[in-house]
Amino acid sequence: MITKKPVLELLARSLLYSLIVVLIDFVLIFSIQGELTQITAFLSLIMLLEGGIGLAVGGAVASYSPLSAKISEVLFHSKPWDAKRQKEAEKQARTWIMTGGILVFAALLVSAV
C-alpha cells in the first residue's frame, strides 16, 4: 500500500528540482537576451527540452534490465546488480520522471501565457 508521506516527499523533491532548473534557465536566458520580451518563448522551449530529457533518462534508468546489468558487469567490471541496487535505481528514476513531467507541464503553462 502506498502511503502519502513518500509520495509527498517525491513531489516536493521534484518540485524543488524543477524550480531550480527553471530559475537557472531564466537567469541564463535573461543574461544572454537582456530583455524580457522574448524570454517566455525561449524559456518554454528550453524547459520542454529539459523535461523531455528528464523523462527519457528516468525511463532508461527504470527499464535497466538484469541482462544489461550483466553486460555492464562483464564489460565495465561494475558491481553486481542485486535487488537493493534495483530499488535504488527505481527510486532515482521516479525522481527523474516526476521532475521531467513537472518541467514539461510548466513549459506548456509558460507557452500558454
mmCIF file of N, CA and C in Angstrom:
data_model
loop_
_atom_site.group_PDB
_atom_site.id
_atom_site.type_symbol
_atom_site.label_atom_id
_atom_site.label_comp_id
_atom_site.label_asym_id
_atom_site.label_seq_id
_atom_site.Cartn_x
_atom_site.Cartn_y
_atom_site.Cartn_z
ATOM 1 N N MET A 1 0.842 -1.181 0.000
ATOM 2 C CA MET A 1 0.000 0.000 0.000
ATOM 3 C C MET A 1 0.890 1.249 0.000
ATOM 4 N N ILE A 2 0.531 2.185 -0.806
ATOM 5 C CA ILE A 2 1.295 3.419 -0.919
ATOM 6 C C ILE A 2 0.792 4.411 0.125
ATOM 7 N N THR A 3 1.708 4.921 0.911
ATOM 8 C CA THR A 3 1.338 5.923 1.903
ATOM 9 C C THR A 3 1.547 7.308 1.319
ATOM 10 N N LYS A 4 0.966 8.280 1.967
ATOM 11 C CA LYS A 4 1.013 9.646 1.458
ATOM 12 C C LYS A 4 2.374 10.296 1.648
ATOM 13 N N LYS A 5 3.071 9.937 2.698
ATOM 14 C CA LYS A 5 4.330 10.609 3.008
ATOM 15 C C LYS A 5 5.388 10.440 1.918
ATOM 16 N N PRO A 6 5.672 9.220 1.432
ATOM 17 C CA PRO A 6 6.675 9.105 0.359
ATOM 18 C C PRO A 6 6.260 9.810 -0.929
ATOM 19 N N VAL A 7 4.985 9.786 -1.242
ATOM 20 C CA VAL A 7 4.505 10.456 -2.452
ATOM 21 C C VAL A 7 4.666 11.964 -2.315
ATOM 22 N N LEU A 8 4.342 12.503 -1.161
ATOM 23 C CA LEU A 8 4.501 13.939 -0.950
ATOM 24 C C LEU A 8 5.976 14.345 -0.931
ATOM 25 N N GLU A 9 6.828 13.488 -0.366
ATOM 26 C CA GLU A 9 8.270 13.765 -0.388
ATOM 27 C C GLU A 9 8.802 13.765 -1.817
ATOM 28 N N LEU A 10 8.367 12.811 -2.626
ATOM 29 C CA LEU A 10 8.776 12.751 -4.025
ATOM 30 C C LEU A 10 8.300 13.983 -4.783
ATOM 31 N N LEU A 11 7.063 14.376 -4.551
ATOM 32 C CA LEU A 11 6.514 15.553 -5.213
ATOM 33 C C LEU A 11 7.258 16.819 -4.789
ATOM 34 N N ALA A 12 7.539 16.955 -3.498
ATOM 35 C CA ALA A 12 8.251 18.134 -3.011
ATOM 36 C C ALA A 12 9.675 18.180 -3.569
ATOM 37 N N ARG A 13 10.352 17.041 -3.589
ATOM 38 C CA ARG A 13 11.711 16.992 -4.124
ATOM 39 C C ARG A 13 11.719 17.331 -5.615
ATOM 40 N N SER A 14 10.765 16.788 -6.343
ATOM 41 C CA SER A 14 10.690 17.054 -7.779
ATOM 42 C C SER A 14 10.333 18.503 -8.071
ATOM 43 N N LEU A 15 9.441 19.070 -7.287
ATOM 44 C CA LEU A 15 9.108 20.486 -7.462
ATOM 45 C C LEU A 15 10.311 21.377 -7.176
ATOM 46 N N LEU A 16 11.081 21.030 -6.154
ATOM 47 C CA LEU A 16 12.278 21.808 -5.832
ATOM 48 C C LEU A 16 13.300 21.724 -6.959
ATOM 49 N N TYR A 17 13.549 20.518 -7.481
ATOM 50 C CA TYR A 17 14.483 20.358 -8.589
ATOM 51 C C TYR A 17 14.006 21.115 -9.818
ATOM 52 N N SER A 18 12.712 21.053 -10.104
ATOM 53 C CA SER A 18 12.159 21.767 -11.258
ATOM 54 C C SER A 18 12.302 23.268 -11.091
ATOM 55 N N LEU A 19 12.047 23.752 -9.896
ATOM 56 C CA LEU A 19 12.182 25.191 -9.632
ATOM 57 C C LEU A 19 13.625 25.647 -9.809
ATOM 58 N N ILE A 20 14.555 24.853 -9.348
ATOM 59 C CA ILE A 20 15.967 25.191 -9.513
ATOM 60 C C ILE A 20 16.336 25.250 -10.991
ATOM 61 N N VAL A 21 15.884 24.278 -11.764
ATOM 62 C CA VAL A 21 16.172 24.252 -13.204
ATOM 63 C C VAL A 21 15.559 25.461 -13.893
ATOM 64 N N VAL A 22 14.317 25.799 -13.554
ATOM 65 C CA VAL A 22 13.648 26.932 -14.178
ATOM 66 C C VAL A 22 14.349 28.241 -13.820
ATOM 67 N N LEU A 23 14.757 28.398 -12.577
ATOM 68 C CA LEU A 23 15.457 29.618 -12.179
ATOM 69 C C LEU A 23 16.803 29.754 -12.894
ATOM 70 N N ILE A 24 17.537 28.670 -13.007
ATOM 71 C CA ILE A 24 18.807 28.711 -13.732
ATOM 72 C C ILE A 24 18.573 29.054 -15.201
ATOM 73 N N ASP A 25 17.566 28.434 -15.800
ATOM 74 C CA ASP A 25 17.235 28.748 -17.194
ATOM 75 C C ASP A 25 16.865 30.212 -17.357
ATOM 76 N N PHE A 26 16.040 30.722 -16.454
ATOM 77 C CA PHE A 26 15.606 32.113 -16.533
ATOM 78 C C PHE A 26 16.792 33.067 -16.441
ATOM 79 N N VAL A 27 17.686 32.815 -15.490
ATOM 80 C CA VAL A 27 18.847 33.694 -15.310
ATOM 81 C C VAL A 27 19.754 33.640 -16.540
ATOM 82 N N LEU A 28 19.992 32.443 -17.065
ATOM 83 C CA LEU A 28 20.849 32.321 -18.244
ATOM 84 C C LEU A 28 20.235 33.003 -19.463
ATOM 85 N N ILE A 29 18.952 32.789 -19.687
ATOM 86 C CA ILE A 29 18.297 33.415 -20.839
ATOM 87 C C ILE A 29 18.256 34.923 -20.675
ATOM 88 N N PHE A 30 17.970 35.390 -19.463
ATOM 89 C CA PHE A 30 17.914 36.835 -19.230
ATOM 90 C C PHE A 30 19.286 37.475 -19.412
ATOM 91 N N SER A 31 20.336 36.781 -18.985
ATOM 92 C CA SER A 31 21.681 37.354 -19.139
ATOM 93 C C SER A 31 22.108 37.380 -20.603
ATOM 94 N N ILE A 32 21.680 36.411 -21.397
ATOM 95 C CA ILE A 32 22.017 36.385 -22.818
ATOM 96 C C ILE A 32 21.120 37.338 -23.609
ATOM 97 N N GLN A 33 19.826 37.271 -23.355
ATOM 98 C CA GLN A 33 18.846 38.052 -24.110
ATOM 99 C C GLN A 33 18.875 39.520 -23.707
ATOM 100 N N GLY A 34 18.857 39.798 -22.417
ATOM 101 C CA GLY A 34 18.915 41.173 -21.941
ATOM 102 C C GLY A 34 17.571 41.848 -21.774
ATOM 103 N N GLU A 35 16.519 41.333 -22.370
ATOM 104 C CA GLU A 35 15.192 41.932 -22.209
ATOM 105 C C GLU A 35 14.152 40.840 -21.973
ATOM 106 N N LEU A 36 13.028 41.235 -21.436
ATOM 107 C CA LEU A 36 12.005 40.268 -21.045
ATOM 108 C C LEU A 36 10.968 39.994 -22.139
ATOM 109 N N THR A 37 11.083 40.619 -23.296
ATOM 110 C CA THR A 37 10.030 40.481 -24.301
ATOM 111 C C THR A 37 9.963 39.085 -24.909
ATOM 112 N N GLN A 38 11.085 38.519 -25.267
ATOM 113 C CA GLN A 38 11.111 37.208 -25.916
ATOM 114 C C GLN A 38 11.498 36.070 -24.975
ATOM 115 N N ILE A 39 11.577 36.345 -23.700
ATOM 116 C CA ILE A 39 12.093 35.340 -22.770
ATOM 117 C C ILE A 39 11.139 34.156 -22.603
ATOM 118 N N THR A 40 9.829 34.369 -22.709
ATOM 119 C CA THR A 40 8.892 33.263 -22.491
ATOM 120 C C THR A 40 9.002 32.201 -23.570
ATOM 121 N N ALA A 41 9.235 32.606 -24.803
ATOM 122 C CA ALA A 41 9.364 31.622 -25.882
ATOM 123 C C ALA A 41 10.595 30.752 -25.682
ATOM 124 N N PHE A 42 11.720 31.373 -25.387
ATOM 125 C CA PHE A 42 12.946 30.605 -25.165
ATOM 126 C C PHE A 42 12.847 29.750 -23.908
ATOM 127 N N LEU A 43 12.283 30.314 -22.852
ATOM 128 C CA LEU A 43 12.156 29.576 -21.591
ATOM 129 C C LEU A 43 11.255 28.360 -21.768
ATOM 130 N N SER A 44 10.174 28.536 -22.485
ATOM 131 C CA SER A 44 9.257 27.423 -22.729
ATOM 132 C C SER A 44 9.932 26.311 -23.527
ATOM 133 N N LEU A 45 10.666 26.692 -24.564
ATOM 134 C CA LEU A 45 11.344 25.700 -25.393
ATOM 135 C C LEU A 45 12.411 24.945 -24.604
ATOM 136 N N ILE A 46 13.210 25.659 -23.851
ATOM 137 C CA ILE A 46 14.275 25.011 -23.085
ATOM 138 C C ILE A 46 13.698 24.111 -21.996
ATOM 139 N N MET A 47 12.647 24.569 -21.318
ATOM 140 C CA MET A 47 12.022 23.736 -20.283
ATOM 141 C C MET A 47 11.407 22.481 -20.896
ATOM 142 N N LEU A 48 10.835 22.607 -22.082
ATOM 143 C CA LEU A 48 10.258 21.447 -22.750
ATOM 144 C C LEU A 48 11.346 20.437 -23.117
ATOM 145 N N LEU A 49 12.467 20.928 -23.627
ATOM 146 C CA LEU A 49 13.573 20.035 -23.958
ATOM 147 C C LEU A 49 14.153 19.370 -22.709
ATOM 148 N N GLU A 50 14.344 20.139 -21.643
ATOM 149 C CA GLU A 50 14.888 19.567 -20.410
ATOM 150 C C GLU A 50 13.910 18.573 -19.789
ATOM 151 N N GLY A 51 12.631 18.858 -19.856
ATOM 152 C CA GLY A 51 11.636 17.917 -19.346
ATOM 153 C C GLY A 51 11.644 16.614 -20.126
ATOM 154 N N GLY A 52 11.774 16.722 -21.449
ATOM 155 C CA GLY A 52 11.859 15.520 -22.280
ATOM 156 C C GLY A 52 13.097 14.708 -21.972
ATOM 157 N N ILE A 53 14.208 15.380 -21.751
ATOM 158 C CA ILE A 53 15.439 14.676 -21.384
ATOM 159 C C ILE A 53 15.266 13.989 -20.031
ATOM 160 N N GLY A 54 14.630 14.680 -19.089
ATOM 161 C CA GLY A 54 14.382 14.078 -17.779
ATOM 162 C C GLY A 54 13.505 12.843 -17.867
ATOM 163 N N LEU A 55 12.468 12.910 -18.698
ATOM 164 C CA LEU A 55 11.602 11.748 -18.874
ATOM 165 C C LEU A 55 12.348 10.592 -19.536
ATOM 166 N N ALA A 56 13.177 10.909 -20.523
ATOM 167 C CA ALA A 56 13.937 9.852 -21.209
ATOM 168 C C ALA A 56 14.960 9.199 -20.278
ATOM 169 N N VAL A 57 15.671 10.004 -19.508
ATOM 170 C CA VAL A 57 16.665 9.458 -18.579
ATOM 171 C C VAL A 57 15.974 8.618 -17.505
ATOM 172 N N GLY A 58 14.861 9.124 -16.973
ATOM 173 C CA GLY A 58 14.125 8.367 -15.962
ATOM 174 C C GLY A 58 13.610 7.044 -16.496
ATOM 175 N N GLY A 59 13.114 7.055 -17.724
ATOM 176 C CA GLY A 59 12.653 5.816 -18.340
ATOM 177 C C GLY A 59 13.785 4.835 -18.575
ATOM 178 N N ALA A 60 14.946 5.357 -18.978
ATOM 179 C CA ALA A 60 16.091 4.482 -19.203
ATOM 180 C C ALA A 60 16.577 3.864 -17.896
ATOM 181 N N VAL A 61 16.599 4.652 -16.842
ATOM 182 C CA VAL A 61 17.034 4.131 -15.541
ATOM 183 C C VAL A 61 16.026 3.110 -15.015
ATOM 184 N N ALA A 62 14.746 3.385 -15.198
ATOM 185 C CA ALA A 62 13.720 2.481 -14.691
ATOM 186 C C ALA A 62 13.699 1.157 -15.446
ATOM 187 N N SER A 63 14.057 1.178 -16.717
ATOM 188 C CA SER A 63 13.989 -0.049 -17.509
ATOM 189 C C SER A 63 15.319 -0.772 -17.587
ATOM 190 N N TYR A 64 16.242 -0.428 -16.717
ATOM 191 C CA TYR A 64 17.551 -1.077 -16.701
ATOM 192 C C TYR A 64 17.357 -2.538 -16.324
ATOM 193 N N SER A 65 17.573 -3.416 -17.250
ATOM 194 C CA SER A 65 17.251 -4.825 -17.047
ATOM 195 C C SER A 65 18.449 -5.601 -16.486
ATOM 196 N N PRO A 66 18.178 -6.792 -15.943
ATOM 197 C CA PRO A 66 19.271 -7.633 -15.453
ATOM 198 C C PRO A 66 20.247 -8.028 -16.559
ATOM 199 N N LEU A 67 19.764 -8.174 -17.786
ATOM 200 C CA LEU A 67 20.652 -8.527 -18.895
ATOM 201 C C LEU A 67 21.656 -7.410 -19.155
ATOM 202 N N SER A 68 21.180 -6.182 -19.201
ATOM 203 C CA SER A 68 22.102 -5.068 -19.424
ATOM 204 C C SER A 68 23.022 -4.884 -18.212
ATOM 205 N N ALA A 69 22.543 -5.218 -17.020
ATOM 206 C CA ALA A 69 23.398 -5.155 -15.832
ATOM 207 C C ALA A 69 24.516 -6.192 -15.926
ATOM 208 N N LYS A 70 24.205 -7.385 -16.417
ATOM 209 C CA LYS A 70 25.217 -8.429 -16.570
ATOM 210 C C LYS A 70 26.247 -8.022 -17.620
ATOM 211 N N ILE A 71 25.790 -7.415 -18.712
ATOM 212 C CA ILE A 71 26.712 -6.929 -19.740
ATOM 213 C C ILE A 71 27.625 -5.862 -19.153
ATOM 214 N N SER A 72 27.059 -4.978 -18.348
ATOM 215 C CA SER A 72 27.845 -3.931 -17.703
ATOM 216 C C SER A 72 28.868 -4.523 -16.737
ATOM 217 N N GLU A 73 28.486 -5.569 -16.030
ATOM 218 C CA GLU A 73 29.421 -6.233 -15.122
ATOM 219 C C GLU A 73 30.594 -6.831 -15.890
ATOM 220 N N VAL A 74 30.310 -7.465 -17.017
ATOM 221 C CA VAL A 74 31.357 -8.133 -17.786
ATOM 222 C C VAL A 74 32.258 -7.122 -18.493
ATOM 223 N N LEU A 75 31.659 -6.140 -19.149
ATOM 224 C CA LEU A 75 32.435 -5.189 -19.938
ATOM 225 C C LEU A 75 33.159 -4.144 -19.094
ATOM 226 N N PHE A 76 32.448 -3.578 -18.116
ATOM 227 C CA PHE A 76 32.997 -2.451 -17.359
ATOM 228 C C PHE A 76 33.427 -2.824 -15.939
ATOM 229 N N HIS A 77 33.301 -4.101 -15.598
ATOM 230 C CA HIS A 77 33.676 -4.592 -14.266
ATOM 231 C C HIS A 77 32.978 -3.801 -13.155
ATOM 232 N N SER A 78 31.698 -3.541 -13.356
ATOM 233 C CA SER A 78 30.924 -2.821 -12.339
ATOM 234 C C SER A 78 30.449 -3.791 -11.267
ATOM 235 N N LYS A 79 29.877 -3.221 -10.209
ATOM 236 C CA LYS A 79 29.382 -4.055 -9.112
ATOM 237 C C LYS A 79 28.213 -4.912 -9.601
ATOM 238 N N PRO A 80 28.035 -6.080 -8.998
ATOM 239 C CA PRO A 80 26.913 -6.933 -9.394
ATOM 240 C C PRO A 80 25.571 -6.262 -9.113
ATOM 241 N N TRP A 81 24.613 -6.551 -9.954
ATOM 242 C CA TRP A 81 23.279 -5.972 -9.845
ATOM 243 C C TRP A 81 22.453 -6.849 -8.934
ATOM 244 N N ASP A 82 21.898 -6.265 -7.862
ATOM 245 C CA ASP A 82 21.068 -7.021 -6.946
ATOM 246 C C ASP A 82 19.775 -6.246 -6.691
ATOM 247 N N ALA A 83 18.942 -6.806 -5.838
ATOM 248 C CA ALA A 83 17.639 -6.199 -5.576
ATOM 249 C C ALA A 83 17.771 -4.825 -4.915
ATOM 250 N N LYS A 84 18.784 -4.654 -4.076
ATOM 251 C CA LYS A 84 18.981 -3.372 -3.405
ATOM 252 C C LYS A 84 19.328 -2.278 -4.414
ATOM 253 N N ARG A 85 20.243 -2.584 -5.323
ATOM 254 C CA ARG A 85 20.607 -1.604 -6.350
ATOM 255 C C ARG A 85 19.427 -1.328 -7.278
ATOM 256 N N GLN A 86 18.609 -2.337 -7.548
ATOM 257 C CA GLN A 86 17.427 -2.155 -8.395
ATOM 258 C C GLN A 86 16.444 -1.178 -7.740
ATOM 259 N N LYS A 87 16.217 -1.329 -6.433
ATOM 260 C CA LYS A 87 15.323 -0.419 -5.713
ATOM 261 C C LYS A 87 15.861 1.006 -5.722
ATOM 262 N N GLU A 88 17.170 1.167 -5.529
ATOM 263 C CA GLU A 88 17.775 2.498 -5.565
ATOM 264 C C GLU A 88 17.633 3.132 -6.943
ATOM 265 N N ALA A 89 17.830 2.344 -7.987
ATOM 266 C CA ALA A 89 17.698 2.853 -9.348
ATOM 267 C C ALA A 89 16.258 3.258 -9.635
ATOM 268 N N GLU A 90 15.305 2.470 -9.169
ATOM 269 C CA GLU A 90 13.901 2.810 -9.378
ATOM 270 C C GLU A 90 13.524 4.081 -8.619
ATOM 271 N N LYS A 91 14.090 4.267 -7.430
ATOM 272 C CA LYS A 91 13.823 5.484 -6.667
ATOM 273 C C LYS A 91 14.367 6.704 -7.407
ATOM 274 N N GLN A 92 15.577 6.586 -7.946
ATOM 275 C CA GLN A 92 16.146 7.688 -8.727
ATOM 276 C C GLN A 92 15.337 7.935 -9.993
ATOM 277 N N ALA A 93 14.863 6.867 -10.606
ATOM 278 C CA ALA A 93 14.075 7.002 -11.833
ATOM 279 C C ALA A 93 12.772 7.734 -11.563
ATOM 280 N N ARG A 94 12.132 7.452 -10.433
ATOM 281 C CA ARG A 94 10.896 8.158 -10.092
ATOM 282 C C ARG A 94 11.128 9.658 -9.993
ATOM 283 N N THR A 95 12.246 10.045 -9.385
ATOM 284 C CA THR A 95 12.558 11.469 -9.246
ATOM 285 C C THR A 95 12.801 12.096 -10.616
ATOM 286 N N TRP A 96 13.557 11.416 -11.483
ATOM 287 C CA TRP A 96 13.806 11.936 -12.826
ATOM 288 C C TRP A 96 12.501 12.086 -13.602
ATOM 289 N N ILE A 97 11.653 11.063 -13.542
ATOM 290 C CA ILE A 97 10.408 11.078 -14.305
ATOM 291 C C ILE A 97 9.474 12.157 -13.785
ATOM 292 N N MET A 98 9.335 12.281 -12.474
ATOM 293 C CA MET A 98 8.452 13.292 -11.896
ATOM 294 C C MET A 98 8.963 14.699 -12.216
ATOM 295 N N THR A 99 10.260 14.923 -12.090
ATOM 296 C CA THR A 99 10.829 16.228 -12.395
ATOM 297 C C THR A 99 10.661 16.557 -13.879
ATOM 298 N N GLY A 100 10.897 15.594 -14.743
ATOM 299 C CA GLY A 100 10.695 15.804 -16.178
ATOM 300 C C GLY A 100 9.249 16.115 -16.510
ATOM 301 N N GLY A 101 8.339 15.414 -15.874
ATOM 302 C CA GLY A 101 6.917 15.680 -16.102
ATOM 303 C C GLY A 101 6.509 17.069 -15.640
ATOM 304 N N ILE A 102 7.028 17.486 -14.496
ATOM 305 C CA ILE A 102 6.725 18.832 -13.997
ATOM 306 C C ILE A 102 7.290 19.887 -14.940
ATOM 307 N N LEU A 103 8.502 19.670 -15.456
ATOM 308 C CA LEU A 103 9.097 20.630 -16.390
ATOM 309 C C LEU A 103 8.301 20.721 -17.685
ATOM 310 N N VAL A 104 7.840 19.593 -18.204
ATOM 311 C CA VAL A 104 7.017 19.614 -19.419
ATOM 312 C C VAL A 104 5.711 20.354 -19.161
ATOM 313 N N PHE A 105 5.080 20.064 -18.046
ATOM 314 C CA PHE A 105 3.829 20.747 -17.690
ATOM 315 C C PHE A 105 4.049 22.251 -17.524
ATOM 316 N N ALA A 106 5.141 22.622 -16.843
ATOM 317 C CA ALA A 106 5.441 24.041 -16.663
ATOM 318 C C ALA A 106 5.735 24.710 -18.002
ATOM 319 N N ALA A 107 6.420 24.007 -18.905
ATOM 320 C CA ALA A 107 6.701 24.571 -20.229
ATOM 321 C C ALA A 107 5.414 24.818 -20.996
ATOM 322 N N LEU A 108 4.475 23.896 -20.879
ATOM 323 C CA LEU A 108 3.180 24.103 -21.542
ATOM 324 C C LEU A 108 2.424 25.274 -20.938
ATOM 325 N N LEU A 109 2.513 25.421 -19.621
ATOM 326 C CA LEU A 109 1.860 26.576 -18.969
ATOM 327 C C LEU A 109 2.502 27.886 -19.399
ATOM 328 N N VAL A 110 3.828 27.913 -19.458
ATOM 329 C CA VAL A 110 4.527 29.147 -19.842
ATOM 330 C C VAL A 110 4.208 29.493 -21.305
ATOM 331 N N SER A 111 4.139 28.490 -22.161
ATOM 332 C CA SER A 111 3.844 28.774 -23.565
ATOM 333 C C SER A 111 2.400 29.221 -23.771
ATOM 334 N N ALA A 112 1.522 28.864 -22.853
ATOM 335 C CA ALA A 112 0.117 29.269 -22.976
ATOM 336 C C ALA A 112 -0.082 30.728 -22.573
ATOM 337 N N VAL A 113 0.869 31.275 -21.822
ATOM 338 C CA VAL A 113 0.732 32.655 -21.342
ATOM 339 C C VAL A 113 1.140 33.642 -22.364
#
